[in-house]
Coordinates of C-alpha atoms in Angstrom, one line a residue:
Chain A
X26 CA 0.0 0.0 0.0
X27 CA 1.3 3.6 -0.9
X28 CA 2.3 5.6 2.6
X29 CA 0.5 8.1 4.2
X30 CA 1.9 12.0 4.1
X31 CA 1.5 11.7 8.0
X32 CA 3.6 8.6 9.3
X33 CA 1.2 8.8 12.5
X34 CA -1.8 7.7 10.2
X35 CA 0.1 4.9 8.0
X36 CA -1.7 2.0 10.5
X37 CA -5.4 3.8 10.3
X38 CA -5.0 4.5 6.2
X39 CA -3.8 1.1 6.3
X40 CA -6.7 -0.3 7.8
X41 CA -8.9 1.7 5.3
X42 CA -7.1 1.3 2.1
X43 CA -7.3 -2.5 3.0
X44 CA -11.4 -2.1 3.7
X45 CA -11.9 0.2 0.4
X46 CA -10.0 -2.4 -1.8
X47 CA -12.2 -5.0 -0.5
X48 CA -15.4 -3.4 -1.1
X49 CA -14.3 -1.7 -4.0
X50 CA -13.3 -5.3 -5.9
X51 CA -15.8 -7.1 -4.3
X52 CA -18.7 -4.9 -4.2
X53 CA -18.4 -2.2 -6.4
X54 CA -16.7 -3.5 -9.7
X55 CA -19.9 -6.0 -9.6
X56 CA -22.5 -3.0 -9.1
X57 CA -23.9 -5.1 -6.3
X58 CA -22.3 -2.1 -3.4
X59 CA -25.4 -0.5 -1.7
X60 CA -23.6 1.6 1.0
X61 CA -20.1 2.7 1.5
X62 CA -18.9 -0.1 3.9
X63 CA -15.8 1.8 4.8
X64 CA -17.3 5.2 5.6
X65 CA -16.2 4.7 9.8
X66 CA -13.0 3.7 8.9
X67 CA -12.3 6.5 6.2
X68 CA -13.5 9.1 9.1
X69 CA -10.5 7.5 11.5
X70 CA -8.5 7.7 8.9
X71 CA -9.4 11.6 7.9
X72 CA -9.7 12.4 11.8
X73 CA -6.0 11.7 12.2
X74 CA -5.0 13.3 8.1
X75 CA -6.9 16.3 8.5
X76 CA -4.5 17.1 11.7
X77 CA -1.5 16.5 9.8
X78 CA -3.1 18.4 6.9
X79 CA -3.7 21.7 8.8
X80 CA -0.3 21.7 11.0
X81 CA 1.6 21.4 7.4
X82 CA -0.4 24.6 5.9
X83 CA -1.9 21.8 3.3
X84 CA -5.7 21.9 4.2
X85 CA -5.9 25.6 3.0
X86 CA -4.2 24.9 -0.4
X87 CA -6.5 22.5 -0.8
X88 CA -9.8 23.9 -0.2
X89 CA -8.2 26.8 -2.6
X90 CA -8.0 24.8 -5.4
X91 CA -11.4 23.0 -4.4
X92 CA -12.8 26.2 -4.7
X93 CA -11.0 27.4 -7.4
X94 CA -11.6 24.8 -9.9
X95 CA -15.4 24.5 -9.1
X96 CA -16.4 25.6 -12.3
X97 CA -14.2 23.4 -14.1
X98 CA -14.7 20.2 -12.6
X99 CA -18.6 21.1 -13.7
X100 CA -17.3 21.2 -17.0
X101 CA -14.7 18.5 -16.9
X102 CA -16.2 15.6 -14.7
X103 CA -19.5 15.3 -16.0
X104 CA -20.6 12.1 -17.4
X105 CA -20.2 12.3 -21.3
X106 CA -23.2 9.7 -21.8
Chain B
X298 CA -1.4 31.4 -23.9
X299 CA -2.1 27.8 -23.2
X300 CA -0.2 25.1 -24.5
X301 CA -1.8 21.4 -24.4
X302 CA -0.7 17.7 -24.9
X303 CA -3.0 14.9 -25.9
X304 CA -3.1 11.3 -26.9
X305 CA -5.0 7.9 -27.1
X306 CA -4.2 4.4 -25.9
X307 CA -6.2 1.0 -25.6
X308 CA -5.2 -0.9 -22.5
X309 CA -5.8 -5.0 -23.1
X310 CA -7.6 -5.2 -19.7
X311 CA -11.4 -4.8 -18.8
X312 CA -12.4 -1.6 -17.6
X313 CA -13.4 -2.6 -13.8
X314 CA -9.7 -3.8 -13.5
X315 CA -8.0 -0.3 -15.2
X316 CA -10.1 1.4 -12.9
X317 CA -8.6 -0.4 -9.7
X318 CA -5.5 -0.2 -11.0
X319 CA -5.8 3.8 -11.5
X320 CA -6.3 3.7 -7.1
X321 CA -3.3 1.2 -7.2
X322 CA -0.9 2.7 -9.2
X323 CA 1.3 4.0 -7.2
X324 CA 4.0 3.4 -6.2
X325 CA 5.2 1.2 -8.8
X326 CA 8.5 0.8 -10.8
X327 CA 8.1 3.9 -13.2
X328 CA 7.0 5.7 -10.3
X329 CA 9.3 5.7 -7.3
X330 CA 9.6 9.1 -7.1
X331 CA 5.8 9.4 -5.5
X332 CA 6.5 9.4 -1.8
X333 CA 2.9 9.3 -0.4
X334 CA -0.9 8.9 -1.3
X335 CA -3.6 9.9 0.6
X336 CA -7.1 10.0 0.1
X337 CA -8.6 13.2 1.1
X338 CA -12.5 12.5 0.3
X339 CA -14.4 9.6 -0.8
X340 CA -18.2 9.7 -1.8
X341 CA -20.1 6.7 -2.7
X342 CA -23.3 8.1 -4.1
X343 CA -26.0 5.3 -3.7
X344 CA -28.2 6.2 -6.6
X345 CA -26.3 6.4 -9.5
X346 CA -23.3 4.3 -8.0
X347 CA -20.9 6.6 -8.9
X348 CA -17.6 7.1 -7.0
X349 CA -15.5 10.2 -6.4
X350 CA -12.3 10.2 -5.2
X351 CA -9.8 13.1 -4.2
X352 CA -6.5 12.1 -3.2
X353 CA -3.2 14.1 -2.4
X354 CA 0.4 12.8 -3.3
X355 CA 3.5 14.3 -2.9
X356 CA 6.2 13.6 -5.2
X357 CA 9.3 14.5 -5.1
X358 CA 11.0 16.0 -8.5
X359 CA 14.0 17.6 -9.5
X360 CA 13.1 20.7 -11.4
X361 CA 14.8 21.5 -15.4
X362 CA 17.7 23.3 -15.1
X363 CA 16.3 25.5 -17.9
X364 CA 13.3 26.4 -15.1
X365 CA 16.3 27.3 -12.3
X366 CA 18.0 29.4 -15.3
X367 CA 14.8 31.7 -15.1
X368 CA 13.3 31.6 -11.9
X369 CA 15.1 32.1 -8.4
X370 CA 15.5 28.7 -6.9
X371 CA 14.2 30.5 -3.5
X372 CA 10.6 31.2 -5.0
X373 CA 10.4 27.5 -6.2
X374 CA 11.5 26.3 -2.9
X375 CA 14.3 23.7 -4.3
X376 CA 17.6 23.0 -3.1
X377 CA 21.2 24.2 -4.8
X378 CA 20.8 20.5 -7.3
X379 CA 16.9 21.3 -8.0
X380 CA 15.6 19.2 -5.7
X381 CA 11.8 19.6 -4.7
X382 CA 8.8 18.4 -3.4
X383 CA 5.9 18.9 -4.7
X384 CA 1.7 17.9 -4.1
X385 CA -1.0 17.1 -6.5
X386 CA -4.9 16.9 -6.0
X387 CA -5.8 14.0 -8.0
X388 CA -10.3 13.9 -8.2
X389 CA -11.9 10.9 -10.1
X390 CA -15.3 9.5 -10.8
X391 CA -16.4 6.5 -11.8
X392 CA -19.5 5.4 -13.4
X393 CA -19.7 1.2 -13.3
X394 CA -23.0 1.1 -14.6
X395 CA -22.3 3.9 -17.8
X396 CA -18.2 2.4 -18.1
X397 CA -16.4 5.7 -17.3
X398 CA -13.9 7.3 -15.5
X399 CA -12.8 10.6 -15.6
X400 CA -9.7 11.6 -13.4
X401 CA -7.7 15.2 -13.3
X402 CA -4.9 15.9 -11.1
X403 CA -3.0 19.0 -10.9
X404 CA -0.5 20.7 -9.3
X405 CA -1.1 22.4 -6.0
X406 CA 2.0 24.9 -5.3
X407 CA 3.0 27.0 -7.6
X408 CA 0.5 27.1 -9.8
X409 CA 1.6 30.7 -10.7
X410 CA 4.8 29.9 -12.4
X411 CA 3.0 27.1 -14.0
X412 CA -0.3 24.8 -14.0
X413 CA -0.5 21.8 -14.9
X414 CA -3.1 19.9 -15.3
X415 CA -3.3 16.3 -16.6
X416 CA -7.2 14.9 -17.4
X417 CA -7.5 11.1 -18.5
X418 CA -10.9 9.6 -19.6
X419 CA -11.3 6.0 -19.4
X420 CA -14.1 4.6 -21.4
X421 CA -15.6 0.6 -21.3
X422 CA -16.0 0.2 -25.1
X423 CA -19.6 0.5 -26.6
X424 CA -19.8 -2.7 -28.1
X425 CA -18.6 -4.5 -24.7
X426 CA -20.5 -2.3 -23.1
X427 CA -23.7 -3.3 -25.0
X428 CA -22.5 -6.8 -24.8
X429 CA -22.2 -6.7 -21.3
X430 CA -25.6 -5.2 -20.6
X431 CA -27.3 -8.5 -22.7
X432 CA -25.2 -10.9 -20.9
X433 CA -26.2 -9.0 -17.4
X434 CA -29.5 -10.5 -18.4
X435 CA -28.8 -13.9 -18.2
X436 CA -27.1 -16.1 -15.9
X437 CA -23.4 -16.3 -17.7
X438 CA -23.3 -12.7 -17.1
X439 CA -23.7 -12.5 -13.3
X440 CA -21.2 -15.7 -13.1
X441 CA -18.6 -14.0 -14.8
X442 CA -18.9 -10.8 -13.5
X443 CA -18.4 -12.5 -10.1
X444 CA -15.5 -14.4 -11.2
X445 CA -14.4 -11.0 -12.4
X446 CA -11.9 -9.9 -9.2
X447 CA -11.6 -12.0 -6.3
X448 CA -10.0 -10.4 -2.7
X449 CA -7.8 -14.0 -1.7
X450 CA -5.0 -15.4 -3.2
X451 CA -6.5 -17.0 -5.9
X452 CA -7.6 -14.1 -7.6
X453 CA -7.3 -13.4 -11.3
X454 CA -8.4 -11.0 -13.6
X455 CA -9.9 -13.3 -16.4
X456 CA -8.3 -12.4 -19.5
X457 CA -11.5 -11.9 -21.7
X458 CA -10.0 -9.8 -24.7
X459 CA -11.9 -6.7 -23.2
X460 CA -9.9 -3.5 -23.6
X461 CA -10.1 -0.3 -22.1
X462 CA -9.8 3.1 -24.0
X463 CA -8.0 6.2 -22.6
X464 CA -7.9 9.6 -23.9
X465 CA -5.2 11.5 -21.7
X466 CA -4.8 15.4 -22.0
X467 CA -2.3 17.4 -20.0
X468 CA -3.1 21.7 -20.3
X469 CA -0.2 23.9 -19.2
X470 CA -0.7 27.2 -18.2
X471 CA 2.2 29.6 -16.9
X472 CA 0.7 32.9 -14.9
X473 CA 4.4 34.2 -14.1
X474 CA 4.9 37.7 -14.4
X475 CA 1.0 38.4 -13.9
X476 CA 1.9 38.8 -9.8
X477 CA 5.6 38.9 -10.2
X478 CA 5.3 42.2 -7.8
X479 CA 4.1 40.1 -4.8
X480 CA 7.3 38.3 -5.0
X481 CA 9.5 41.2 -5.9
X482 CA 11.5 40.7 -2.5
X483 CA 12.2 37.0 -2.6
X484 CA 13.7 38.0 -6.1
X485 CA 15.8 40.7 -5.0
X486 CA 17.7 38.2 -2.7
X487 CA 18.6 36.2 -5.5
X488 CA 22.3 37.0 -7.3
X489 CA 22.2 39.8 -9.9
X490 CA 22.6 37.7 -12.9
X491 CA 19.4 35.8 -12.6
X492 CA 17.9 39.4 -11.8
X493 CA 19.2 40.4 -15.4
X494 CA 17.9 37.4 -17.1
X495 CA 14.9 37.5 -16.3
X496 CA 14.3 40.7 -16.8
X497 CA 15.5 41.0 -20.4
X498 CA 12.7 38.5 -21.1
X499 CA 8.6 39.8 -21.5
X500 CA 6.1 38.2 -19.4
X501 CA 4.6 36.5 -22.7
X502 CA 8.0 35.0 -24.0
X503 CA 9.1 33.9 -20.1
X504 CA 5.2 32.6 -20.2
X505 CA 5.7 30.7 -23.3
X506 CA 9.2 29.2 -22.6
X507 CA 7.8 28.0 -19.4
X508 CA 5.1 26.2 -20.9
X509 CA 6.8 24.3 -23.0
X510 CA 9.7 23.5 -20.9
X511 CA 6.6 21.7 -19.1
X512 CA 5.1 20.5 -22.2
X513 CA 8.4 19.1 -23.2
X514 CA 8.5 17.2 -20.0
X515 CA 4.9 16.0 -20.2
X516 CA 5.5 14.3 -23.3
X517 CA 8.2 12.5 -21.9
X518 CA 6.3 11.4 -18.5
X519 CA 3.5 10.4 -20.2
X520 CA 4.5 6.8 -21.6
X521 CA 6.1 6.0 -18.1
X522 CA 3.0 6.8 -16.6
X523 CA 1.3 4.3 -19.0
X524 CA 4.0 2.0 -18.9
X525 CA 3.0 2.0 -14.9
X526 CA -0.3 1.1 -15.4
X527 CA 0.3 -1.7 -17.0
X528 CA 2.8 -3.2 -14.5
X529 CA -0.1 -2.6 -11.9
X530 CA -2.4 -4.5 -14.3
X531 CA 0.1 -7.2 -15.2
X532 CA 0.6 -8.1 -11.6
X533 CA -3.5 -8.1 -11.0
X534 CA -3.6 -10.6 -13.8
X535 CA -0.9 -13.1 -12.7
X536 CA -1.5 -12.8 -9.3
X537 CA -4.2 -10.8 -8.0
X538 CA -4.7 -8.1 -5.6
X539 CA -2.3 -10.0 -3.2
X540 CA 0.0 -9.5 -6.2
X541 CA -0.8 -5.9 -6.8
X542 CA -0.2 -5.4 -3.0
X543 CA 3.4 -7.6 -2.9
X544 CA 4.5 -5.5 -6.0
X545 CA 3.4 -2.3 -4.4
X546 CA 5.7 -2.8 -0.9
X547 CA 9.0 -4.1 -2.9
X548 CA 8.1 -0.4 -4.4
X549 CA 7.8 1.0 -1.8
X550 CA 11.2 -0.1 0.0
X551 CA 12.7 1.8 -3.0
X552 CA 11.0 5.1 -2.6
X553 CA 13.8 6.6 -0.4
X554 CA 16.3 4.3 -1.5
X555 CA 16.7 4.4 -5.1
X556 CA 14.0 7.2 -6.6
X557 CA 15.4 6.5 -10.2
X558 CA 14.8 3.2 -10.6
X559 CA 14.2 3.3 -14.0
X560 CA 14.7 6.5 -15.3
X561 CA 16.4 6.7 -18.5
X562 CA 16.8 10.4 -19.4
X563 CA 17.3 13.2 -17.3
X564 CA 13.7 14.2 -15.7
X565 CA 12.3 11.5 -17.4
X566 CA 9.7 10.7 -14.4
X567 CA 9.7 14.0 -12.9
X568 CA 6.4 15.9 -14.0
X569 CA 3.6 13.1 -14.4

């Protein structure tokens, strides 16, 4: 599994990665996924990465290019069919 | 101006299996220089079963020496060689039931000197997918579509002749001269020469060499990154996930160790 940015969160990413890949192959590749199985282990996971996120200045260059690029994600990321 | 890269490619492996490989793909061989991967939002959305993902990596790169020529290595925030770290927002969505993906990552720090922004559209082919939808209807369908990917050692992904087509795009955009006053200071600490350089250039023709410094770099990241895909879906079809996952910490070990793995030219894995 790729490493966390935050070596503090590498066991709880870890944990989730393993529970998304799961669900993801298992589930989701089959269209037979009805919830997000992983959703309390992703908000362990984003607990302990948000932290790192904001002590390293990150969180803000990332909700600026969120906001930013609003627009064109409408235009980009829309289904074409 | 703008300057922008495209190109097509057909990947020999169903769609459902690109699509995991896109979320495994790195690190792998091609790619050792991507130091983390995390993923920053994840929403399933239970009535169209579509899938978006944000993640973050960080990467480290060494910047061109024709970039450090122009632009004070202390705005860039490299060392004396060029060495830097940089982040990239990667979002995707996937549609199972339509047979799309559409991904776009870009760069998250100086997106003044230059943006770049690298879109990929993966597509299940019409004719499979129309296939597909007739064979959902009857039993063969449903058993091999769970045979498809299985979690435990035994799993394969069935070679079935499906393909996968990708349209990959990557838009560069240089900004630099357009707030160059902000940064006046950090400039003015840099040695004279640089000073003079740069200034004998316009903001269009600085702008322009910029971009295709980056464009010239895109076009040579872009079959590694290809070329690391398909190692990702090589191992998924000899060995599985479990493969995928063995692959991915012998990778991993070499992040750190050896970034260059295989890197052939100078920079040849550096912007992706």
């Amino acid at each position: 599994m790729s490493a966390s940015l935050a070596p503090e969160c590498n066991q709880v990413k870890e944990r989730y990665d393993n529970c998304f890949l799961k669900w993801y192959s298992e589930k989701y590749l089959r269209g037979s996924a009805t919830t997000d199985e992983c959703a309390s282990l992703f908000k362990q996971y984003e607990q302990c990465l948000s932290k790192a996120l904001k002590d390293k200045g990150i969180d803000k260059m990332i909700k600026d290019a969120r906001d930013d690029n609003r627009e064109n994600d409408a235009e980009h990321m829309r289904p074409k069919r | 101006m703008v300057k922008f890269y495209s190109s097509t490619d057909t990947y020999s492996y169903p769609f459902p299996a690109v699509t995991l490989a896109y979320f495994l793909r790195y690190p792998n061989p091609y790619a050792t220089h991507v130091l983390s991967t995390d993923t920053v939002c994840r929403h399933f959305d239970e009535e169209t079963q579509r899938l978006t993902t944000i993640r973050l990596h960080l990467k480290r790169s060494k910047l061109p020496s024709a970039i450090l020529k122009i632009i004070p290595r202390s705005l860039l925030g490299a060392s004396a060689g060029g060495d830097t770290q940089s982040y990239i927002l990667e979002k995707s969505v996937v549609d199972i039931k339509e047979g799309w993906m559409d991904t776009e990552s870009r760069n998250l720090e100086f997106t003044g000197v230059l943006s770049v922004i690298e879109r990929q559209e993966f597509r299940r082919p019409v004719s499979a997918t129309a296939q597909e939808l007739k064979m959902w209807q009857g039993m063969e369908g449903a058993a091999r579509r769970h045979g498809f990917i299985n979690f435990g050692s035994g799993a394969r992904v069935e070679d079935t002749g499906e393909t996968t087509e990708v349209k990959s795009s990557v838009t560069l955009h240089s900004h630099i001269g357009e707030k160059w006053k902000k940064r006046k200071d950090a400039v003015e600490e840099e040695k004279p020469e640089k000073a003079g350089f740069f200034k004998s250039l316009t903001t269009g023709s600085l702008q322009s060499s910029i971009e295709l410094i980056g464009l010239k770099r895109a076009r040579r990241s872009q079959p590694n990154a290809k070329e690391g895909m398909k190692v990702v879906l090589e191992r998924m079809r000899e060995g599985g996930l479990v493969a995928v996952l063995e692959g991915m910490r012998k990778d991993r070990e070499m992040v750190g160790e050896n970034g260059h793995a295989l890197k052939q030219g100078d920079g040849k894995n550096d912007v992706e």
